[in-house]
CSV table of C-alpha atoms in Angstrom, one decimal:
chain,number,residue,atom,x,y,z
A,1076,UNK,CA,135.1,215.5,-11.4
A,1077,UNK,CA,136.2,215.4,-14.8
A,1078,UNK,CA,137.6,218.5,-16.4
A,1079,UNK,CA,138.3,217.1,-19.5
A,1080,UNK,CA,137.2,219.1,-22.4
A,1081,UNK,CA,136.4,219.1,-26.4
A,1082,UNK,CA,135.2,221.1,-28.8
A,1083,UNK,CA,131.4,220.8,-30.2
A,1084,UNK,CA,131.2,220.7,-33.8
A,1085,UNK,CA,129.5,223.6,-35.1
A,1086,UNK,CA,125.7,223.2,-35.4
A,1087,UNK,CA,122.7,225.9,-35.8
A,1088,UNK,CA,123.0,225.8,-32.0
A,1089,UNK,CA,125.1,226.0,-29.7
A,1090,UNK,CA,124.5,223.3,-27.7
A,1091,UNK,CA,111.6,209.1,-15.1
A,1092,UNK,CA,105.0,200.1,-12.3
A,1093,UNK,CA,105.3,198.9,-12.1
A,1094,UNK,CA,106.3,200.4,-8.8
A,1095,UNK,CA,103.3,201.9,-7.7
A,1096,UNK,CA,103.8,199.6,-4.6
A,1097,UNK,CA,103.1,202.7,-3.0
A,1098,UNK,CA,99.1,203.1,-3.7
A,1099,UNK,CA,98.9,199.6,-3.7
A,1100,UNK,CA,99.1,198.9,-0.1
A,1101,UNK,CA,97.5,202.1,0.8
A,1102,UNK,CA,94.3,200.7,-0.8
A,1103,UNK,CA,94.8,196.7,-1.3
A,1104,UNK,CA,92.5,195.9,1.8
A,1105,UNK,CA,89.7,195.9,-0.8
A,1106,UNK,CA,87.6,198.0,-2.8
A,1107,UNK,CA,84.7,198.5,0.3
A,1108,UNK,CA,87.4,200.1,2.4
A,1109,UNK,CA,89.5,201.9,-0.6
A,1110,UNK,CA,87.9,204.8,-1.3
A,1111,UNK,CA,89.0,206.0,2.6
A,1112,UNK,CA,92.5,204.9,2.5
A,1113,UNK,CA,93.1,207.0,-1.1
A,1114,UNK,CA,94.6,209.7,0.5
A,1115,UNK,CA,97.5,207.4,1.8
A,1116,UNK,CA,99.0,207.0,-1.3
A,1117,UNK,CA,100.1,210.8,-0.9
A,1118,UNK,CA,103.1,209.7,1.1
A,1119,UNK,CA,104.4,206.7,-0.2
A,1120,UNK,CA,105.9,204.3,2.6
A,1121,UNK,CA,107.9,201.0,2.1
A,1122,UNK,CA,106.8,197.9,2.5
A,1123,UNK,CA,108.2,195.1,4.3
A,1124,UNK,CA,106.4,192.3,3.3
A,1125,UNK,CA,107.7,193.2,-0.5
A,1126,UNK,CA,111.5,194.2,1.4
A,1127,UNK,CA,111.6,190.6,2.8
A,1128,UNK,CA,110.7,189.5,-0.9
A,1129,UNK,CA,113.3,191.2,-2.5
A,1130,UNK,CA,116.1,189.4,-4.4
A,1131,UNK,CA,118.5,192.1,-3.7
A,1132,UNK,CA,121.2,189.8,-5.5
A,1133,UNK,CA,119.2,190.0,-8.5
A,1134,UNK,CA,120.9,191.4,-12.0
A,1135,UNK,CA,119.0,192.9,-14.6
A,1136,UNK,CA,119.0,191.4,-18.0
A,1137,UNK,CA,117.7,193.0,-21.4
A,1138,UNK,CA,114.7,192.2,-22.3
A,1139,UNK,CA,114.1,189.2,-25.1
A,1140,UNK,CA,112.0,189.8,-28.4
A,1141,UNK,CA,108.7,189.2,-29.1
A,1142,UNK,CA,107.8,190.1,-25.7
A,1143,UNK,CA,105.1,192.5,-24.4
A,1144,UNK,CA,105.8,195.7,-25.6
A,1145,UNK,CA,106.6,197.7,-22.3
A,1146,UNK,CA,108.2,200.6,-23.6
A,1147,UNK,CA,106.3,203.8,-23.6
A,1148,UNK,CA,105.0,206.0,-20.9
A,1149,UNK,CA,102.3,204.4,-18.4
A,1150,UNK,CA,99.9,206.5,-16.2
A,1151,UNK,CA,98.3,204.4,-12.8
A,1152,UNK,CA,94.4,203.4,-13.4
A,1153,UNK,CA,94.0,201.0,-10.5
A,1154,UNK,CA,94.7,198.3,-7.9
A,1155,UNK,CA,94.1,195.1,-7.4
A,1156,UNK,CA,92.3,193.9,-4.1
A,1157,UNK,CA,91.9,190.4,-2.9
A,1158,UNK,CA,88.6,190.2,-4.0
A,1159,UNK,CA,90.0,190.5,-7.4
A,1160,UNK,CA,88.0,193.8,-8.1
A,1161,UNK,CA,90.0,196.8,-9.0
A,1162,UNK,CA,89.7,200.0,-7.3
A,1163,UNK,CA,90.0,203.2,-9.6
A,1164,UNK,CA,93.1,205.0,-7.8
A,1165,UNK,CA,93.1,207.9,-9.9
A,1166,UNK,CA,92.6,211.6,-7.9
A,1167,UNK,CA,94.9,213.9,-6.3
A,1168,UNK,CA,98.0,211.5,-6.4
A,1169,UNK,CA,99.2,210.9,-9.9
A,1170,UNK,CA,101.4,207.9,-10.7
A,1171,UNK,CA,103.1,207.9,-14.3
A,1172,UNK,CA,105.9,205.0,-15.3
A,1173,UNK,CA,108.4,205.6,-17.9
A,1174,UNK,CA,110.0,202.5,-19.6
A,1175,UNK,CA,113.2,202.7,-22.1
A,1176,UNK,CA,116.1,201.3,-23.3
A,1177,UNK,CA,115.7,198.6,-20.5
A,1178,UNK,CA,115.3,201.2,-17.3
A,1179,UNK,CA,112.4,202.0,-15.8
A,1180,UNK,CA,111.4,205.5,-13.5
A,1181,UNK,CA,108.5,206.2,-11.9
A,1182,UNK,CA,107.5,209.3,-10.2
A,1183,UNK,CA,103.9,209.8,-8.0
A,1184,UNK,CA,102.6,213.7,-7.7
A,1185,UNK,CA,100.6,215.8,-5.9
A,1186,UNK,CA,98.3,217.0,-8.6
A,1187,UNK,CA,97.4,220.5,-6.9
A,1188,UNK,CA,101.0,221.4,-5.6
A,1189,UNK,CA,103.0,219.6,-8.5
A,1190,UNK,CA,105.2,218.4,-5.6
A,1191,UNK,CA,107.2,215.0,-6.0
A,1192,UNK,CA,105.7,212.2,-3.6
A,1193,UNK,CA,107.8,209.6,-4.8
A,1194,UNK,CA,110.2,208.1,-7.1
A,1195,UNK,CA,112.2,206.0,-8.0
A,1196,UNK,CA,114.0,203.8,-10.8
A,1197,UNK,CA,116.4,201.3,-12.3
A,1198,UNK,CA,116.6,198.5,-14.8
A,1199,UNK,CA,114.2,195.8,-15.6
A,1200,UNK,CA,114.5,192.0,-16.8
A,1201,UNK,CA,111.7,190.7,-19.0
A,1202,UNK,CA,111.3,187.2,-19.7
A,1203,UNK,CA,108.0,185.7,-21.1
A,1204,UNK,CA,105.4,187.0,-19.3
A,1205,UNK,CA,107.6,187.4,-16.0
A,1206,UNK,CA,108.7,191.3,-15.1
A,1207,UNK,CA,111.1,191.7,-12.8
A,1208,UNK,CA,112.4,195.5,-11.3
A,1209,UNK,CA,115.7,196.5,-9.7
A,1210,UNK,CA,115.6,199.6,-7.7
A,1211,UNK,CA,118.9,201.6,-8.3
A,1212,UNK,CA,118.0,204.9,-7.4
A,1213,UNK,CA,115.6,206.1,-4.9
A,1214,UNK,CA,114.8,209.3,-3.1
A,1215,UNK,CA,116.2,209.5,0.0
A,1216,UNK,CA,112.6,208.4,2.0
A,1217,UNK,CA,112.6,205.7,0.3
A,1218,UNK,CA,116.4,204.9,-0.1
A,1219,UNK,CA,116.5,201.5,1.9
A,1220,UNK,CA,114.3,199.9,-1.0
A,1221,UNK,CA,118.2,200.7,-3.2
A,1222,UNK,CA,119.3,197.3,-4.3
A,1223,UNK,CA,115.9,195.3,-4.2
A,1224,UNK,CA,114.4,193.6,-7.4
A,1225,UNK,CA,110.8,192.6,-7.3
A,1226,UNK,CA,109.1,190.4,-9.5
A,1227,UNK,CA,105.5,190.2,-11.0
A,1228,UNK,CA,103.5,188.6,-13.9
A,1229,UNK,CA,102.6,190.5,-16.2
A,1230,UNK,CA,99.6,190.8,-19.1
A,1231,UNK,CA,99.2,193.5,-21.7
A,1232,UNK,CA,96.0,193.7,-23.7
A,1233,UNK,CA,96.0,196.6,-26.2
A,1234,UNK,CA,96.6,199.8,-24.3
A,1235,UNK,CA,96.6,198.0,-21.0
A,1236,UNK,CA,99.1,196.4,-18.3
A,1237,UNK,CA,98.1,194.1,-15.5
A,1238,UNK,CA,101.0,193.3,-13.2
A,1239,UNK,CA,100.6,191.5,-10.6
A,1240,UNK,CA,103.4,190.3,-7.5
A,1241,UNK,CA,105.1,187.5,-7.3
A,1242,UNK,CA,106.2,187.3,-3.7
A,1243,UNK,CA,105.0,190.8,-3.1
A,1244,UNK,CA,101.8,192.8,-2.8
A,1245,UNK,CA,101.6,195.4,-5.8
A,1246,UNK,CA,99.1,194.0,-7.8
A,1247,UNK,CA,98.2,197.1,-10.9
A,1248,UNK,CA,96.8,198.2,-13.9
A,1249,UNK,CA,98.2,200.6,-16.0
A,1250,UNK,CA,97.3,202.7,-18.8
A,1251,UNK,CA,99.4,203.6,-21.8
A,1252,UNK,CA,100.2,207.2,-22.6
A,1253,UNK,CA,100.4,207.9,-26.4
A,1254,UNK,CA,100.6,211.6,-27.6
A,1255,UNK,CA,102.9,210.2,-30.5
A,1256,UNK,CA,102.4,213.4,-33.1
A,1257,UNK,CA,105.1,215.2,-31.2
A,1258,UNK,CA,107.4,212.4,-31.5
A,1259,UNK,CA,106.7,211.7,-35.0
A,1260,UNK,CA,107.6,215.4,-36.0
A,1261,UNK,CA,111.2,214.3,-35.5
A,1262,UNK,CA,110.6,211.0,-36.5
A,1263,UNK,CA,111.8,208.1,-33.8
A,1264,UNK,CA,115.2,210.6,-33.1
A,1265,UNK,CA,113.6,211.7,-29.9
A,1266,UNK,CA,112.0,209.6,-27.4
A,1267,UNK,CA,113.8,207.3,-25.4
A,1268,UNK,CA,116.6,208.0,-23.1
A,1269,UNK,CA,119.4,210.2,-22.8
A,1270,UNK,CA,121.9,210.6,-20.4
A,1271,UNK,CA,123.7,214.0,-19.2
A,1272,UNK,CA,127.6,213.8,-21.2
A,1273,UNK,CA,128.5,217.3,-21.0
A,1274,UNK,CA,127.8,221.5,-20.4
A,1275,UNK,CA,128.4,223.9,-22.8
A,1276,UNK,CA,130.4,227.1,-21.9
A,1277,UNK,CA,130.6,230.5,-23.4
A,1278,UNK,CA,133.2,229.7,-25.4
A,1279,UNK,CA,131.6,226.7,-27.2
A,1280,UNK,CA,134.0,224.3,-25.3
A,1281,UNK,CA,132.5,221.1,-24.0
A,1282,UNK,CA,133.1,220.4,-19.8
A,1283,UNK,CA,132.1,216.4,-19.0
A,1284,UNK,CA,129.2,215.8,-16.6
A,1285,UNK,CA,130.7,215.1,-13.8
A,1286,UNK,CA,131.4,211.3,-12.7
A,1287,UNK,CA,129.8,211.3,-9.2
A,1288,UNK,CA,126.2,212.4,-10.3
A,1289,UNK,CA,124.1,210.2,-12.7
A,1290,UNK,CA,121.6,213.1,-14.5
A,1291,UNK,CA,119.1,210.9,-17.0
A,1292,UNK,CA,116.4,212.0,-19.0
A,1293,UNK,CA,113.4,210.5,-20.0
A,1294,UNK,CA,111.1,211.5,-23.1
A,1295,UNK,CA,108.1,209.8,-24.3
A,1296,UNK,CA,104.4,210.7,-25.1
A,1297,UNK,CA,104.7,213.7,-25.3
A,1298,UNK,CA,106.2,214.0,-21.4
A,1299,UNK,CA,109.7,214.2,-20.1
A,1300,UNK,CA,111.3,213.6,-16.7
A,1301,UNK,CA,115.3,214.4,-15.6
A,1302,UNK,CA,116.5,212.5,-12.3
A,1303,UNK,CA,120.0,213.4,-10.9
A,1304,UNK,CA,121.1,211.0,-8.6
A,1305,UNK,CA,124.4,210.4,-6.7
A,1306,UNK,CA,126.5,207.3,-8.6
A,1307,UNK,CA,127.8,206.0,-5.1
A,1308,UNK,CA,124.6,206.1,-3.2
A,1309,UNK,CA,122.1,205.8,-5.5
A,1310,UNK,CA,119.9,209.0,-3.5
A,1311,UNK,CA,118.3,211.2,-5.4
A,1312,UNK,CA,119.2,214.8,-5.9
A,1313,UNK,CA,116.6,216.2,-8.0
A,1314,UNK,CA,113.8,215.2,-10.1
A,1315,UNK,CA,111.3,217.5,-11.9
A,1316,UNK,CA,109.5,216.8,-15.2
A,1317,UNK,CA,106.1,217.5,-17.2
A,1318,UNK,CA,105.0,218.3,-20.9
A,1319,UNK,CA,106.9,219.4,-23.9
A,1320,UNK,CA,106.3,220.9,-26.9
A,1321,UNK,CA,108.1,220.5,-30.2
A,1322,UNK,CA,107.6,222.7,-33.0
A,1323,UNK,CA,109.9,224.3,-35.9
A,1324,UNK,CA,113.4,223.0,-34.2
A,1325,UNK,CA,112.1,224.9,-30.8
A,1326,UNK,CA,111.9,222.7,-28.1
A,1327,UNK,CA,109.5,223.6,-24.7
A,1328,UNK,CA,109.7,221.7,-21.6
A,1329,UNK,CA,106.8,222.9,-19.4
A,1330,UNK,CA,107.5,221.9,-15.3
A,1331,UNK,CA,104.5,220.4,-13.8
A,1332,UNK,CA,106.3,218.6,-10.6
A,1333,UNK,CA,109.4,218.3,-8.7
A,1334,UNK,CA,111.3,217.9,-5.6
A,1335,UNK,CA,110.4,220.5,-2.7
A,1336,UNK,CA,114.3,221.8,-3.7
A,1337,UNK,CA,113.3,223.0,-6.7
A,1338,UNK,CA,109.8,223.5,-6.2
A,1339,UNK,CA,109.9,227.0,-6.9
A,1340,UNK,CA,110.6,225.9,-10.7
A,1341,UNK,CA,107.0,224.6,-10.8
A,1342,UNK,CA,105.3,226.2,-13.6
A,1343,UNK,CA,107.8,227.2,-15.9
A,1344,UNK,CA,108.7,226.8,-19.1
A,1345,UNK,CA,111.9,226.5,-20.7
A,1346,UNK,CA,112.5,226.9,-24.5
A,1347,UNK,CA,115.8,225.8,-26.1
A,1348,UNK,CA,116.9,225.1,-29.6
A,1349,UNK,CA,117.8,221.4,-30.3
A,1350,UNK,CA,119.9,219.6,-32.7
A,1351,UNK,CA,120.1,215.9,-33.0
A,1352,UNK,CA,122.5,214.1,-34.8
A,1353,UNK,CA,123.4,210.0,-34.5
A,1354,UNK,CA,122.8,209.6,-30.7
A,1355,UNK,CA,123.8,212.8,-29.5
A,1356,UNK,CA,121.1,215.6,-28.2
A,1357,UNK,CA,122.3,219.0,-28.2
A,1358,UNK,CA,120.2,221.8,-26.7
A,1359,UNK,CA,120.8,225.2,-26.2
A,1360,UNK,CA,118.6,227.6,-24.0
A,1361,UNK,CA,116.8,230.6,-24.9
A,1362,UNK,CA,116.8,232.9,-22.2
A,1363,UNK,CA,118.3,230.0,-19.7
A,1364,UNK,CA,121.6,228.6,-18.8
A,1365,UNK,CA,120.7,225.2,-19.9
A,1366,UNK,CA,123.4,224.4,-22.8
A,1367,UNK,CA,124.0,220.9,-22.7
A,1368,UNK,CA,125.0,217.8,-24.6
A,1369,UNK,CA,123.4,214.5,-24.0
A,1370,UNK,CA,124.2,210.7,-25.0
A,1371,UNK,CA,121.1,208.2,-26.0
A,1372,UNK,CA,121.0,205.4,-23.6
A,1373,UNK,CA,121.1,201.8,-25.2
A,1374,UNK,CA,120.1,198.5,-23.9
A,1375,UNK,CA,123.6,197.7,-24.5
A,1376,UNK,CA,125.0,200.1,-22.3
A,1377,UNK,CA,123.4,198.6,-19.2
């Protein structure tokens, strides 16, 4: 760990698919039979068929322009069957996929407890109308799937994604999320990706994040998810995320899921003030600990 530290320039304040693979196989034997099997996609198992497919050799590229726009925040509507019929998925399991700055997360939730199914994340290549999804970080159910990249085709038609395998079985439709008002009230600044660069202390100095845990934030439409995750292993550590507010340089991050080791944080809110200049988030908590510093992820920095 790092102990490096720097001062922060004085400011007014101080200081996660495509990869719903999950639901898909709990329901792909066809919409007669999928209404029964809903409830498997409440515990999210791997699958081999789609391990076997895996090119776990595969590299991430940035996406190309002029390409389907992918970025955004995407909520689960349905799965494909054989029959080519789509069964509606949505219920007590909620499956929302955030894409940015060429990495992708997705988390699936228990609607009534708020607790964290699944998830998982990485970067993705997009070329023409091929998607392809490496898994770097996983929960640690999941954790063999680390490594893997799977492929699909993939179709967007206004607010609509159709993906469907290519050498696996997760054959989807997604819906786009867009609650773009709050984002627009501080212009394109805030939505994106930021990663974790540093804590502030009482005295206003600056401690790095330390080196062995990734901690990433996403924040789009209006939602936000954090993911720490261990650099070496790729496991993850803690995830929790939900809704935000934005109003008058107050920033509120209301928790509507997370891990069963911070499950007690379910419900809150947290208010900080936040101050954004160039690619650098600064927030500072009212009536919290949470002082940090964060960095705005590029596609270049992949």
């Amino acid at each position: 760990m790092s102990n490096a530290k720097r001062r922060l320039p004085y400011c007014p304040i101080a200081p996660l698919i495509i990869f719903a693979a999950f639901a898909t196989l709990a329901l792909q034997a066809g919409s007669s039979s999928a209404a029964t099997q809903e409830g498997d996609a409440a515990a999210p198992q791997s699958d081999g068929k789609a391990t076997a497919a895996a090119d776990t050799q595969a590299e991430a590229k940035p996406p190309a322009k002029n390409l389907p726009q992918v970025t955004g925040l995407w909520r689960l509507d349905g799965v494909i069957g054989e029959n080519g019929l789509v069964t509606d998925v949505r219920g007590n399991i909620e499956a929302v996929k955030f894409i940015a700055s060429g990495r992708w997360s997705v988390t699936y939730r228990d609607l009534e407890t708020g607790l964290v199914q699944s998830h998982m994340g990485g970067t993705y290549a997009l070329n023409k109308e091929e998607y392809a999804e490496k898994v770097d970080y996983s929960i640690e159910r999941t954790s063999e799937m680390i490594g893997q990249t799977n492929r699909f085709a993939i179709h967007i038609e206004d607010d609509t994604m159709t993906i469907q395998g290519q050498g696996n079985s997760f054959n989807e439709v997604w819906k786009r999320v867009n609650e773009e008002e709050r984002e627009q009230k501080m212009g394109q600044q805030f939505p994106g990706l930021w990663r974790l660069d540093g804590r502030i202390g009482p005295s206003g100095l600056v401690t790095d994040a330390p080196a062995e845990v990734v901690a990433i934030k996403h924040i789009a439409s209006g939602h936000w998810g954090v993911t720490y995750y261990a650099a070496a292993t790729g496991v993850v550590q803690f995830h929790h995320g939900g809704t935000y507010t934005l109003k008058d340089g107050e920033y509120a991050e209301n928790l509507k899921y997370a891990m069963e080791n911070t499950a007690t944080m379910i419900g809150q809110t947290n208010r900080f003030d936040i101050h954004i200049e160039d690619d650098t988030l600064t927030n500072q908590g009212q009536g919290n600990s949470y002082n940090e510093v964060w960095k705005r992820v590029k596609e270049e920095d992949r």
